[in-house]
Short mmCIF file of C-alpha atoms and ligand atoms in Angstrom, two decimals:
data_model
loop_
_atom_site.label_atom_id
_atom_site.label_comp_id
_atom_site.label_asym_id
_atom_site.label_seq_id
_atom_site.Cartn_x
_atom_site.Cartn_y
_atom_site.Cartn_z
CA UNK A 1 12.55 -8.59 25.31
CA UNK A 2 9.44 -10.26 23.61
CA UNK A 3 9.10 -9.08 19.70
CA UNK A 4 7.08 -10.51 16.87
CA UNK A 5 9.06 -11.32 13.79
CA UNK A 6 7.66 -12.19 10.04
CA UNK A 7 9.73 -15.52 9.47
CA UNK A 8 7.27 -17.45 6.51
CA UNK A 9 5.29 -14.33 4.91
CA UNK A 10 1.60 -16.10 4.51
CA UNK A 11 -1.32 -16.17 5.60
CA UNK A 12 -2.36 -15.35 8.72
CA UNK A 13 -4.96 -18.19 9.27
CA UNK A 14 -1.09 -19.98 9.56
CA UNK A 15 1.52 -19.11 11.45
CA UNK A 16 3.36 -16.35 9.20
CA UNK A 17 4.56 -14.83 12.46
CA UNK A 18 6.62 -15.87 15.15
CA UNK A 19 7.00 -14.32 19.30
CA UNK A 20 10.50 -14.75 20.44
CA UNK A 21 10.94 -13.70 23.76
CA UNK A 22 14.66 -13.47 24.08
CA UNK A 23 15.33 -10.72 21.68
CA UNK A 24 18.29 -8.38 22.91
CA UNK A 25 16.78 -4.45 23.61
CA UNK A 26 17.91 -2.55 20.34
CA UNK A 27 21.27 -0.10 20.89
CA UNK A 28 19.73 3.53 19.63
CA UNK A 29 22.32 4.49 16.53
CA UNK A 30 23.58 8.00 15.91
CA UNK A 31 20.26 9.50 15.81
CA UNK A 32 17.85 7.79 16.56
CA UNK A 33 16.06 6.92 19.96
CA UNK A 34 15.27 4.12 21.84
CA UNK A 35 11.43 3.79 22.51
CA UNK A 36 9.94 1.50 25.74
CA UNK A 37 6.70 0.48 24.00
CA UNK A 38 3.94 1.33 25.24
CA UNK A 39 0.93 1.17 22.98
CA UNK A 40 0.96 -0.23 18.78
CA UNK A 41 -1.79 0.00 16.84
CA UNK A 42 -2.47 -2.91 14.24
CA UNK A 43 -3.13 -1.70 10.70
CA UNK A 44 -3.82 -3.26 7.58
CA UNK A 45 -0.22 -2.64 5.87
CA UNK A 46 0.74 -4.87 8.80
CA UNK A 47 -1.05 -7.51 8.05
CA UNK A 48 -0.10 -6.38 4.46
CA UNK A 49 3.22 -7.56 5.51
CA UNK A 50 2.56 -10.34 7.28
CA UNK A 51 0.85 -11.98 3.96
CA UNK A 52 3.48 -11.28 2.13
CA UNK A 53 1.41 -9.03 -0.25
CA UNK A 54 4.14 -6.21 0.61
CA UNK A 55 7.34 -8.67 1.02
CA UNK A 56 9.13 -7.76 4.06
CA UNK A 57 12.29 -5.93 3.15
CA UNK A 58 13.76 -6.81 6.05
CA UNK A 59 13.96 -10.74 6.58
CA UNK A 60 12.10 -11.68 10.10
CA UNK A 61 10.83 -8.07 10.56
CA UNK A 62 8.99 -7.22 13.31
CA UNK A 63 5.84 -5.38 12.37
CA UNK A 64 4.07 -2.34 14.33
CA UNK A 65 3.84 1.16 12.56
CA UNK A 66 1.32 3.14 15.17
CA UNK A 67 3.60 3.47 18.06
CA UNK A 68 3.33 5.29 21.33
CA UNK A 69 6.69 4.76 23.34
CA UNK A 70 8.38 6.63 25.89
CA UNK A 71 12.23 7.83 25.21
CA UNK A 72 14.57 5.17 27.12
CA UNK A 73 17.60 6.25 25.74
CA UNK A 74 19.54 8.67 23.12
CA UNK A 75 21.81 7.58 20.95
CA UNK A 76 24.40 9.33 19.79
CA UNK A 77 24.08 12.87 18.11
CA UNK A 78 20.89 13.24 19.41
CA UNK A 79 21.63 16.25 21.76
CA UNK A 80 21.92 18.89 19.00
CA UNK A 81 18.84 20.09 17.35
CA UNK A 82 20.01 19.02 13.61
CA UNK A 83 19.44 15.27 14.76
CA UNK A 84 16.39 15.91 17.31
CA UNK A 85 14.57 19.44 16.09
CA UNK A 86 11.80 18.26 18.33
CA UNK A 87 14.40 18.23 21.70
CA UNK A 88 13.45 14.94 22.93
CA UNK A 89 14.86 13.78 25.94
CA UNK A 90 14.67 10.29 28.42
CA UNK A 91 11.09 9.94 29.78
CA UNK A 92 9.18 11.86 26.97
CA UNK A 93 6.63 10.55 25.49
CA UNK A 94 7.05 9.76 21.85
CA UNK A 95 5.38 8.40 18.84
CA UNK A 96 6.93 6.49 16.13
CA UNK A 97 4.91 6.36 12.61
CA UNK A 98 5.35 4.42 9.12
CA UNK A 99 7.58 7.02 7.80
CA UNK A 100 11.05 6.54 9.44
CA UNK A 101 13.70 8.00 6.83
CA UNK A 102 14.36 9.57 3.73
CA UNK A 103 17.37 11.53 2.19
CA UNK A 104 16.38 15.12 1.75
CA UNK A 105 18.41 15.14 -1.38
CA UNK A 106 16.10 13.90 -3.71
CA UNK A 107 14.05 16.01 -6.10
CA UNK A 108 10.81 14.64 -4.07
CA UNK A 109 12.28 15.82 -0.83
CA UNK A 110 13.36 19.27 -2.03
CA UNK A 111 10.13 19.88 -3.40
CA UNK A 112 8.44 19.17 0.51
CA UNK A 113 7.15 15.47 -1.32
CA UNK A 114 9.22 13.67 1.39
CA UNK A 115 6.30 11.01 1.12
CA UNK A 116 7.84 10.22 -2.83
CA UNK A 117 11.43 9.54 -1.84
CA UNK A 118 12.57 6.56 -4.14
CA UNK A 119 15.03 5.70 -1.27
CA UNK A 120 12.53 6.57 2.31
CA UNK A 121 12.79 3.56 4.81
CA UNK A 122 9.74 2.42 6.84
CA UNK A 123 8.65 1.14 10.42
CA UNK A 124 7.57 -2.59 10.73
CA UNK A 125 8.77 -2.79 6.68
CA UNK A 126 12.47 -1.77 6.49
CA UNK A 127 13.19 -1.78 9.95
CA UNK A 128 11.66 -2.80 13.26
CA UNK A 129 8.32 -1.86 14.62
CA UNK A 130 6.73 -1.70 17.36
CA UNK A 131 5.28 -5.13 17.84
CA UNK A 132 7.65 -5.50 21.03
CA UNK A 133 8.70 -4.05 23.91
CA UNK A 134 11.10 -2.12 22.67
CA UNK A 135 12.12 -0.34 19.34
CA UNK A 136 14.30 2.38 17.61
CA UNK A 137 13.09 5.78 16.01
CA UNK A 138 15.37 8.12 13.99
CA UNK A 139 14.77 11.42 17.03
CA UNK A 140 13.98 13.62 13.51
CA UNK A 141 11.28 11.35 12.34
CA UNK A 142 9.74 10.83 15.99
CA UNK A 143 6.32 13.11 16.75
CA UNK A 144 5.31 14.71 19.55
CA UNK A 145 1.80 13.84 20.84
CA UNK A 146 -0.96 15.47 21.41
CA UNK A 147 -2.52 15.62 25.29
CA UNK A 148 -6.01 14.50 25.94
CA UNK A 149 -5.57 10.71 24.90
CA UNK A 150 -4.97 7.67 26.30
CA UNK A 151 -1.60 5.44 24.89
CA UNK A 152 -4.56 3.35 23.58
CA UNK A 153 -6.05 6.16 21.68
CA UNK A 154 -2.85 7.78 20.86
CA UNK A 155 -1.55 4.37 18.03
CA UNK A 156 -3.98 4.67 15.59
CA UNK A 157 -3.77 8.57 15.08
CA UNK A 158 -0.29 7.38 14.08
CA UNK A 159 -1.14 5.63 10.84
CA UNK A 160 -4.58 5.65 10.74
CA UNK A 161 -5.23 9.17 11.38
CA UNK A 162 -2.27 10.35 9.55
CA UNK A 163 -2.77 8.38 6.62
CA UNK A 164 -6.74 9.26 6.69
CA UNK A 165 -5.75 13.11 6.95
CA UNK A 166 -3.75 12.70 3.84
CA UNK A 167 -5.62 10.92 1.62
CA UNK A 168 -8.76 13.35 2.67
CA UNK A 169 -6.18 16.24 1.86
CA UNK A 170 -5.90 14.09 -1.79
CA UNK A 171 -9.49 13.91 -2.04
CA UNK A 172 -9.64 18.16 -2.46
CA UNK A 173 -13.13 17.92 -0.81
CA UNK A 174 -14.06 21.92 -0.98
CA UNK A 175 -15.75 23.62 1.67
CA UNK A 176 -18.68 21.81 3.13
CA UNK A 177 -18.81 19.16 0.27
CA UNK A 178 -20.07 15.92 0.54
CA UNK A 179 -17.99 13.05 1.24
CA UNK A 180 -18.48 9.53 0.29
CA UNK A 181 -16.27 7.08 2.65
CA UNK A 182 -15.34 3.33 0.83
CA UNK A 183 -14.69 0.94 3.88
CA UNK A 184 -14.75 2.11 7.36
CA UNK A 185 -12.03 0.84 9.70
CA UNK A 186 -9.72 2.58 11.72
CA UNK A 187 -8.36 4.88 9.28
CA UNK A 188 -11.96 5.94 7.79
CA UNK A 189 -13.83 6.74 11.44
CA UNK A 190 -10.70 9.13 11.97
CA UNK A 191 -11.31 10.83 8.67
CA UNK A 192 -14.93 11.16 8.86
CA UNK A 193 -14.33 12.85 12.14
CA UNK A 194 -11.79 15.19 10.78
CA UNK A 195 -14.37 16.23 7.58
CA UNK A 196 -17.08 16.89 10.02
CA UNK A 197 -15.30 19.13 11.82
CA UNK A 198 -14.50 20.79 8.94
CA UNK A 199 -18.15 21.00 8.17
CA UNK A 200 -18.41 18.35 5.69
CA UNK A 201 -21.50 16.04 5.01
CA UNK A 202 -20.41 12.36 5.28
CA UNK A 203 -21.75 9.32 3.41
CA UNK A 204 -20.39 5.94 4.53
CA UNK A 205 -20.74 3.32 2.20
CA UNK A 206 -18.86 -0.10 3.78
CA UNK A 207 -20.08 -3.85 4.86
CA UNK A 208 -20.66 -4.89 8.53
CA UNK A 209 -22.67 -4.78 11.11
CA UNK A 210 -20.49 -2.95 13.47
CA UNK A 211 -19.46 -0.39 11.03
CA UNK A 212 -22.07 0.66 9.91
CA UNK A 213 -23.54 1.52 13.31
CA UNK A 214 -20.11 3.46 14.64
CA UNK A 215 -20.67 5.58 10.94
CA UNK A 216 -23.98 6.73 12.22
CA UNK A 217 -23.14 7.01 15.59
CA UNK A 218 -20.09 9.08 14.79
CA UNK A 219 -22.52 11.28 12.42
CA UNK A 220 -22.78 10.33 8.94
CA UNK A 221 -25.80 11.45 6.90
CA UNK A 222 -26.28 8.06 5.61
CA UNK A 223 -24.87 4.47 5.78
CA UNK A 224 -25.11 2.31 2.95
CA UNK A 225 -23.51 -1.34 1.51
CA UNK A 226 -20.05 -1.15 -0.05
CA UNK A 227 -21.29 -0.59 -3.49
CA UNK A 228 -24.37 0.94 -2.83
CA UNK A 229 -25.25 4.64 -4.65
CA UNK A 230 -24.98 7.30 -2.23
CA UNK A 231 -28.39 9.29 -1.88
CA UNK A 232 -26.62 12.53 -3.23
CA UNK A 233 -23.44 13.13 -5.82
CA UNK A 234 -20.61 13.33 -3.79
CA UNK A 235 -17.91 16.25 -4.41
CA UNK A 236 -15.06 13.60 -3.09
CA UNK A 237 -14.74 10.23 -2.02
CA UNK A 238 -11.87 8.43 -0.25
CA UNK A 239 -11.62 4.31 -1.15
CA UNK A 240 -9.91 2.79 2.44
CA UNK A 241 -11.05 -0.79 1.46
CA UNK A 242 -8.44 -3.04 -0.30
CA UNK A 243 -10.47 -3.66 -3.14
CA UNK A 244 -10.08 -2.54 -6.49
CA UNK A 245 -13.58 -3.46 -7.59
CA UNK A 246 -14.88 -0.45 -5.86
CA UNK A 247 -12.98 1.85 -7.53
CA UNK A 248 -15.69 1.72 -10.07
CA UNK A 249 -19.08 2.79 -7.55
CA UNK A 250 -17.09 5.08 -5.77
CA UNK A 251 -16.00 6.89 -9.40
CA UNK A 252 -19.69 6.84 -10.40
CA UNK A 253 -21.04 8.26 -7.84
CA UNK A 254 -18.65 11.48 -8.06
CA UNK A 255 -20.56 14.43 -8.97
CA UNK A 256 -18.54 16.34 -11.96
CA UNK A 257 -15.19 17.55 -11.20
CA UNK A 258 -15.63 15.51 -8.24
CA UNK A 259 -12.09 13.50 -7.26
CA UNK A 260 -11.69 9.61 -5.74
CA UNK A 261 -8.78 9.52 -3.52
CA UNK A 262 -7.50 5.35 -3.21
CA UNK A 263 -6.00 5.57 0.81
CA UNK A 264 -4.43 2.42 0.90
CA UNK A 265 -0.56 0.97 0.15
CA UNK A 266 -2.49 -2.04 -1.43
CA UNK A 267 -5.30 -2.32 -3.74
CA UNK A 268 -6.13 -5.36 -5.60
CA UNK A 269 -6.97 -5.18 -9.11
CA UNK A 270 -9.23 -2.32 -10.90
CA UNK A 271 -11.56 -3.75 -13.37
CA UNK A 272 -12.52 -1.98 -16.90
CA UNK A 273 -13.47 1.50 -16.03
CA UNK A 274 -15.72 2.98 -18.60
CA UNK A 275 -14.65 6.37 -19.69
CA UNK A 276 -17.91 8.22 -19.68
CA UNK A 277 -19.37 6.51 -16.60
CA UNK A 278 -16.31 6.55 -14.51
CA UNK A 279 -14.24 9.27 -15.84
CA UNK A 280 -15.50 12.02 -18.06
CA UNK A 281 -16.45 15.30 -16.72
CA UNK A 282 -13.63 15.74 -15.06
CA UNK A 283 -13.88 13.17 -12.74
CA UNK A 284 -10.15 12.32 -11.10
CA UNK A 285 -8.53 9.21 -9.44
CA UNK A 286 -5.65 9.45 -7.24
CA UNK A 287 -3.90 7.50 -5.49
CA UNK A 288 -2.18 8.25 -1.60
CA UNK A 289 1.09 7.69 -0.30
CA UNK A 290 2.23 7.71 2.95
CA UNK A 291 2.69 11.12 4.19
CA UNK A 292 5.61 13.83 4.77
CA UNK A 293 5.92 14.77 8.48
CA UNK A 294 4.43 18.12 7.85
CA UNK A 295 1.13 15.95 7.67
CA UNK A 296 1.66 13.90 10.01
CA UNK A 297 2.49 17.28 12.44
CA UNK A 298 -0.50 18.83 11.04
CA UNK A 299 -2.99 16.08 11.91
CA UNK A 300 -1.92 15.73 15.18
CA UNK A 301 -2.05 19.21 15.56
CA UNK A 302 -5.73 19.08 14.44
CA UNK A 303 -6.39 16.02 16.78
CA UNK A 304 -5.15 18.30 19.69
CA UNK A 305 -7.59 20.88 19.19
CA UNK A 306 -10.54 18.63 18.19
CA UNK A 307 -10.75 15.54 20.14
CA UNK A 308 -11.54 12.84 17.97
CA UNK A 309 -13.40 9.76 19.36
CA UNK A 310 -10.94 6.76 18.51
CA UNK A 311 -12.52 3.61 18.57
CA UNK A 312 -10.34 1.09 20.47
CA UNK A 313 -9.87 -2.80 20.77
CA UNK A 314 -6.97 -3.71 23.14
CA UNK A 315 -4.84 -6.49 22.92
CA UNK A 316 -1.85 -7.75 24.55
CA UNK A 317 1.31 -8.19 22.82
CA UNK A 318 1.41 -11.79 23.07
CA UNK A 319 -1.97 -12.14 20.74
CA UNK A 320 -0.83 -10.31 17.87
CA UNK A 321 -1.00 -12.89 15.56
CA UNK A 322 -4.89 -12.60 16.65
CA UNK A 323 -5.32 -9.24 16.36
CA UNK A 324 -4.08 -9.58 12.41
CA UNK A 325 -6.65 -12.45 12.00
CA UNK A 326 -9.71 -10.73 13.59
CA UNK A 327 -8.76 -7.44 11.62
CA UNK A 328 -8.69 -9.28 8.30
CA UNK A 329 -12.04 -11.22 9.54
CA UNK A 330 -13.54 -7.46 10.29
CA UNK A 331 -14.56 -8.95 13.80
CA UNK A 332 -13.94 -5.33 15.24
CA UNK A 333 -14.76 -1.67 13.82
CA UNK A 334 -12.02 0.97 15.06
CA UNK A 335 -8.83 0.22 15.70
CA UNK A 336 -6.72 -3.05 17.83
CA UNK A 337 -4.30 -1.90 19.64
CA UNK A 338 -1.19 -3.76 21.43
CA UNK A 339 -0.05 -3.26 24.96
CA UNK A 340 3.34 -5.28 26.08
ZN1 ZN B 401 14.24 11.95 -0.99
ZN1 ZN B 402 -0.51 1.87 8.87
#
């Protein structure tokens, strides 16, 4: 089969990545199953890894966390319900997300925190993702999908929206409070979606061109430049771009009480921050990671009954490396997606 493997972490205006095409299909373990590819989505942590700014943990992994397959095989163990509570079976359609294992022993995981386990494994990090044809999904970590989407439109609910639900669950935004949005990729038009269906008003504050118009197409009350003020106090605000320099409008522009939610697995550095500017008042800053499978269960729950408009850029598999270079060079808004 054809899969994409991170042999020299770098950047991706190199050749960090590599497309073999004579990989052998992965042999489900006890567990897990084996998923025919049919749809990844291409998110930032991917790239992420690809740079090297999260160093693989798994030399030559093969990246892809937003993964719409359909079951090919079980492996073994999978027929009781302990292994597989979902019941998943050879031709069902399955989706495989970033959080793929953690011990349910730990004080995080018997607290419901499985999103905190010191020792959780992840797809396209730890093991192999779903930039290929083929792949492998513990059956107890695999989600079932909601109906009324494409494959295309399916991937990025699986990180993006997932990882946008959470970090908007972080941000406590209160009954139809106003929500300020940092960046506004695939993750962010997923969570705007989500808060106006909840009633919220929505402030987008990000750069581009492209972005800016799918913000106030999608409904925002206003669209403004990454660092711009909002035109009202905003009860929460959720920080999706990479960069820690933001932290700082996005903290003073929280009305008191109000809470900053940072969305992503990488940030780069937070200047200064000024305690009366930036923090009194009871002002909070918070930080997301990944998500349990409640949340992950819950969002696509909530996608099923609202259907969200998911902005989509396919790509085939063989021009992933591209995908990763146009998504750091914001040439799209929404999400790219990979077909085999
Ligand atoms: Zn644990
Ligand atoms: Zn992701």
């Amino acid at each position: 089969m054809r899969a994409w493997h991170v042999d020299a972490p770098g950047p991706v205006t190199g050749h960090p990545l590599r497309l073999s095409t004579d990989d052998a299909i992965p042999e489900p373990r006890p567990g897990e199953l084996l998923l025919k590819v049919l749809a990844c989505g291409v998110c930032r942590t991917d790239l992420h890894v690809t740079e090297g700014d999260l160093p693989p943990h798994r030399p030559g992994v093969t990246p892809g966390h937003e993964v719409v397959g359909e079951v090919a095989a079980l492996g073994e163990g999978t027929e009781g319900t302990g292994a597989n509570p979902l019941g998943f079976t050879v031709g069902d359609r399955a989706g495989a997300a970033w959080l793929r294992w953690t011990d349910q022993q730990c004080r995080f995981c018997l607290r419901g925190a499985e999103n905190l386990c010191p020792h959780s494994l992840y797809t396209g990090w730890d093991a192999d993702g779903g930039y290929a044809e083929y792949m492998t999904v513990p059956a107890a970590y695999a989600h079932r999908l909601p109906a009324g989407y494409t494959d295309l439109e399916l991937a990025p609910l699986l990180c993006a929206g997932i990882i946008g639900y959470h970090a908007l669950q972080r941000a406590e935004l209160p009954a139809g409070g106003r929500l300020g949005l940092y960046g506004f990729g695939g993750s962010a038009h997923l969570a705007a979606q989500v808060a106006l269906a909840q009633g919220a008003t929505v402030h987008v504050l990000t750069r581009g061109e492209q972005a800016q118009q799918l913000a106030r197409e999608l409904g925002a009350a206003s669209v403004g430049g990454a660092a711009d003020m909002p035109p009202e106090p905003l009860d929460s605000a959720i920080l999706f771009a990479p960069v820690g320099d933001l932290v700082l409008p996005a903290l003073a522009a929280l009305d008191r009480g109000g809470t900053l939610a940072i969305a992503g697995i990488y940030l780069s550095d937070i200047p200064p921050l000024n305690y009366e500017k930036h923090l009194f008042q009871e002002r909070q800053l918070r930080s997301t990671t990944s998500n349990t499978r409640a949340d992950a269960r819950e969002f696509l729950a909530f996608a099923g009954e609202h259907k969200l408009a998911v902005t989509v850029h396919p790509y085939p598999l063989d021009v992933a490396d591209q995908a990763l270079r146009d998504l750091k060079a914001g040439r799209f808004d929404g999400a790219a997606v990979l077909t085999p």
